[in-house]
mmCIF file of C-alpha atoms in Angstrom:
data_model
loop_
_atom_site.group_PDB
_atom_site.id
_atom_site.type_symbol
_atom_site.label_atom_id
_atom_site.label_comp_id
_atom_site.label_asym_id
_atom_site.label_seq_id
_atom_site.Cartn_x
_atom_site.Cartn_y
_atom_site.Cartn_z
ATOM 1 C CA MET A 258 -16.135 69.755 -1.712
ATOM 2 C CA ASP A 259 -18.807 67.425 -2.127
ATOM 3 C CA GLU A 260 -19.156 66.884 1.220
ATOM 4 C CA ASP A 261 -18.935 70.584 1.086
ATOM 5 C CA VAL A 262 -21.892 70.787 -1.049
ATOM 6 C CA GLU A 263 -23.727 68.323 0.642
ATOM 7 C CA ARG A 264 -23.428 70.433 4.230
ATOM 8 C CA ILE A 265 -23.861 73.789 2.030
ATOM 9 C CA LYS A 266 -27.416 71.906 0.733
ATOM 10 C CA GLY A 267 -28.396 71.059 3.660
ATOM 11 C CA LEU A 268 -27.974 74.508 5.934
ATOM 12 C CA LEU A 269 -29.512 76.907 3.121
ATOM 13 C CA ALA A 270 -32.377 74.458 2.724
ATOM 14 C CA PRO A 271 -34.310 75.284 5.864
ATOM 15 C CA PRO A 272 -34.642 78.837 5.956
ATOM 16 C CA LEU A 273 -34.837 78.574 2.295
ATOM 17 C CA GLN A 274 -37.894 76.290 2.541
ATOM 18 C CA ASP A 275 -39.367 78.711 6.380
ATOM 19 C CA ALA A 276 -39.143 81.988 3.717
ATOM 20 C CA GLY A 277 -41.147 79.870 0.978
ATOM 21 C CA PHE A 278 -38.175 79.351 -1.728
ATOM 22 C CA HIS A 279 -37.120 75.981 -2.554
ATOM 23 C CA LEU A 280 -33.625 74.918 -3.188
ATOM 24 C CA GLU A 281 -32.781 72.989 -6.534
ATOM 25 C CA THR A 282 -29.524 72.549 -6.373
ATOM 26 C CA VAL A 283 -25.859 74.359 -5.610
ATOM 27 C CA LYS A 284 -22.076 73.824 -7.124
ATOM 28 C CA ALA A 285 -18.773 74.813 -5.736
ATOM 29 C CA VAL A 286 -16.366 75.436 -8.380
ATOM 30 C CA ALA A 287 -12.451 76.316 -7.216
ATOM 31 C CA ALA A 288 -9.997 76.932 -10.219
ATOM 32 C CA GLY A 289 -7.136 77.912 -9.540
ATOM 33 C CA PRO A 290 -7.515 80.988 -7.099
ATOM 34 C CA ARG A 291 -10.963 81.824 -8.285
ATOM 35 C CA ARG A 292 -13.997 80.053 -6.369
ATOM 36 C CA THR A 293 -17.371 80.358 -6.550
ATOM 37 C CA LEU A 294 -20.403 79.372 -5.051
ATOM 38 C CA THR A 295 -23.745 78.843 -7.632
ATOM 39 C CA VAL A 296 -26.842 78.679 -5.918
ATOM 40 C CA VAL A 297 -30.165 78.321 -7.403
ATOM 41 C CA VAL A 298 -33.128 78.589 -5.897
ATOM 42 C CA ASP A 299 -37.234 78.135 -6.779
ATOM 43 C CA LEU A 300 -40.865 79.898 -5.891
ATOM 44 C CA ASP A 301 -42.113 76.434 -3.034
ATOM 45 C CA GLU A 302 -43.994 74.709 -5.842
ATOM 46 C CA SER A 303 -47.256 75.907 -4.438
ATOM 47 C CA SER A 304 -46.763 79.262 -6.671
ATOM 48 C CA THR A 305 -47.203 79.532 -10.093
ATOM 49 C CA ASP A 306 -45.862 83.162 -10.086
ATOM 50 C CA PRO A 307 -42.421 83.792 -11.487
ATOM 51 C CA MET A 308 -39.296 84.103 -10.076
ATOM 52 C CA SER A 309 -39.040 87.845 -9.364
ATOM 53 C CA MET A 310 -35.530 90.045 -9.147
ATOM 54 C CA GLU A 311 -36.876 91.123 -5.257
ATOM 55 C CA LYS A 312 -37.397 86.937 -5.010
ATOM 56 C CA ILE A 313 -34.202 86.905 -6.157
ATOM 57 C CA ALA A 314 -32.555 89.782 -3.556
ATOM 58 C CA GLU A 315 -34.928 88.284 -0.745
ATOM 59 C CA SER A 316 -33.550 84.676 -1.048
ATOM 60 C CA THR A 317 -29.454 86.539 -1.658
ATOM 61 C CA LYS A 318 -30.243 87.896 1.712
ATOM 62 C CA ILE A 319 -31.462 84.414 2.877
ATOM 63 C CA VAL A 320 -27.829 81.821 1.778
ATOM 64 C CA GLY A 321 -25.606 85.254 2.923
ATOM 65 C CA ASP A 322 -26.972 85.125 6.400
ATOM 66 C CA ALA A 323 -27.281 81.078 6.514
ATOM 67 C CA LEU A 324 -23.552 81.161 4.436
ATOM 68 C CA ASP A 325 -21.939 83.990 7.147
ATOM 69 C CA GLU A 326 -22.044 81.540 9.798
ATOM 70 C CA VAL A 327 -20.512 78.942 8.212
ATOM 71 C CA GLU A 328 -16.767 78.061 7.012
ATOM 72 C CA VAL A 329 -16.540 77.890 2.681
ATOM 73 C CA PHE A 330 -14.241 77.328 0.716
ATOM 74 C CA ARG A 331 -11.875 77.711 4.005
ATOM 75 C CA ASP A 332 -12.435 80.821 4.201
ATOM 76 C CA LYS A 333 -10.911 81.738 1.793
ATOM 77 C CA PRO A 334 -13.033 84.342 -0.753
ATOM 78 C CA TYR A 335 -15.135 83.363 -2.934
ATOM 79 C CA GLN A 336 -17.881 84.504 -5.507
ATOM 80 C CA LEU A 337 -21.469 84.009 -4.605
ATOM 81 C CA GLU A 338 -23.508 83.588 -7.001
ATOM 82 C CA VAL A 339 -28.010 83.412 -6.026
ATOM 83 C CA THR A 340 -30.504 82.450 -9.450
ATOM 84 C CA SER A 341 -33.859 81.233 -10.441
ATOM 85 C CA PRO A 342 -33.237 77.473 -13.044
ATOM 86 C CA GLY A 343 -34.685 79.827 -15.332
ATOM 87 C CA ALA A 344 -37.324 80.990 -17.944
ATOM 88 C CA THR A 345 -36.575 78.577 -20.505
ATOM 89 C CA ARG A 346 -35.550 75.854 -17.923
ATOM 90 C CA LYS A 347 -36.286 72.084 -18.813
ATOM 91 C CA LEU A 348 -39.276 70.654 -17.083
ATOM 92 C CA GLU A 349 -38.539 67.413 -15.302
ATOM 93 C CA THR A 350 -40.217 66.611 -12.284
ATOM 94 C CA PRO A 351 -43.014 66.873 -10.878
ATOM 95 C CA ARG A 352 -42.435 69.452 -9.023
ATOM 96 C CA HIS A 353 -40.886 71.553 -12.287
ATOM 97 C CA PHE A 354 -44.556 71.082 -13.968
ATOM 98 C CA ARG A 355 -46.724 72.243 -10.457
ATOM 99 C CA ARG A 356 -44.641 76.038 -11.148
ATOM 100 C CA VAL A 357 -45.843 75.847 -14.047
ATOM 101 C CA ILE A 358 -49.331 74.988 -14.228
ATOM 102 C CA GLY A 359 -51.972 77.863 -16.072
ATOM 103 C CA ARG A 360 -48.765 78.134 -19.173
ATOM 104 C CA ARG A 361 -48.316 77.190 -22.667
ATOM 105 C CA LEU A 362 -45.760 74.489 -23.331
ATOM 106 C CA GLU A 363 -44.019 72.914 -25.901
ATOM 107 C CA ILE A 364 -42.814 68.787 -24.870
ATOM 108 C CA THR A 365 -41.748 66.436 -27.079
ATOM 109 C CA THR A 366 -42.321 62.612 -26.015
ATOM 110 C CA LYS A 367 -41.107 59.728 -28.239
ATOM 111 C CA LYS A 368 -43.799 59.732 -31.003
ATOM 112 C CA ASP A 369 -44.497 63.747 -31.028
ATOM 113 C CA THR A 370 -44.229 67.125 -30.831
ATOM 114 C CA PHE A 371 -47.058 69.693 -29.625
ATOM 115 C CA LYS A 372 -47.795 72.003 -27.340
ATOM 116 C CA LEU A 373 -50.132 71.756 -25.081
ATOM 117 C CA ASP A 374 -51.947 74.319 -22.184
ATOM 118 C CA LEU A 375 -50.883 72.417 -19.054
ATOM 119 C CA ALA A 376 -53.730 72.335 -16.457
ATOM 120 C CA GLU A 377 -53.375 69.259 -13.856
ATOM 121 C CA VAL A 378 -50.095 67.047 -12.164
ATOM 122 C CA GLY A 379 -50.233 64.474 -11.076
ATOM 123 C CA GLU A 380 -47.015 61.650 -9.615
ATOM 124 C CA SER A 381 -46.803 60.391 -13.177
ATOM 125 C CA SER A 382 -48.574 62.673 -15.901
ATOM 126 C CA ILE A 383 -49.304 65.495 -16.565
ATOM 127 C CA THR A 384 -52.728 66.705 -18.327
ATOM 128 C CA GLY A 385 -54.081 69.841 -19.601
ATOM 129 C CA THR A 386 -55.033 70.936 -23.693
ATOM 130 C CA ASP A 387 -54.114 70.458 -27.060
ATOM 131 C CA PRO A 388 -54.280 74.469 -27.893
ATOM 132 C CA GLN A 389 -54.594 73.541 -32.010
ATOM 133 C CA ARG A 390 -56.725 70.858 -31.193
ATOM 134 C CA LYS A 391 -58.698 71.807 -28.472
ATOM 135 C CA GLU A 392 -58.815 69.075 -27.043
ATOM 136 C CA SER A 393 -58.094 67.769 -23.300
ATOM 137 C CA LYS A 394 -54.684 65.892 -23.416
ATOM 138 C CA THR A 395 -52.732 63.285 -20.587
ATOM 139 C CA VAL A 396 -49.279 62.597 -21.748
ATOM 140 C CA ASP A 397 -47.197 60.142 -18.862
ATOM 141 C CA LEU A 398 -44.168 61.746 -17.812
ATOM 142 C CA GLY A 399 -41.454 58.822 -18.859
ATOM 143 C CA GLU A 400 -42.619 59.226 -22.901
ATOM 144 C CA ILE A 401 -41.729 62.674 -22.391
ATOM 145 C CA ARG A 402 -38.137 62.996 -23.433
ATOM 146 C CA LYS A 403 -38.036 67.161 -22.977
ATOM 147 C CA ALA A 404 -40.392 69.748 -22.405
ATOM 148 C CA GLN A 405 -39.872 73.530 -21.937
ATOM 149 C CA VAL A 406 -43.021 76.492 -21.135
ATOM 150 C CA GLU A 407 -43.288 78.748 -24.599
ATOM 151 C CA LEU A 408 -41.872 81.807 -23.932
ATOM 152 C CA LYS A 409 -44.069 84.910 -25.193
ATOM 153 C CA PHE A 410 -42.541 87.715 -25.985
ATOM 154 C CA ARG A 411 -44.728 91.378 -25.301
#
């Protein structure tokens, strides 16, 4: 099944990228008669906009159209789920951090836990403002144990 997943990733990535999306992951699960193909799609890293329901619908159409052309699960019925990484996903790569520039993050490092208003992302570090101290702070990505966007409820 792993080679099928790799084949599907190769099939889906180009049309999604052409439409301004990024293919995060593809997961295929077959349990008895039930089969599910889960495709996680995000916006391209140049966008800091959240993934809207309209964008999910657009990416679902692209995925569905691409999959209509190939055999999945040996042509047995399956459920297709197209989703986004979600607002509470762990931020782990420079691409993840670029998507949330301008947002407040909750960060845990090997030494400390703090909040950071993210301003810049490099290949090995992030920079922002500590909202309590009003000071600029640079954090090496290798030091981060956990980072997530702080959610604001209206």
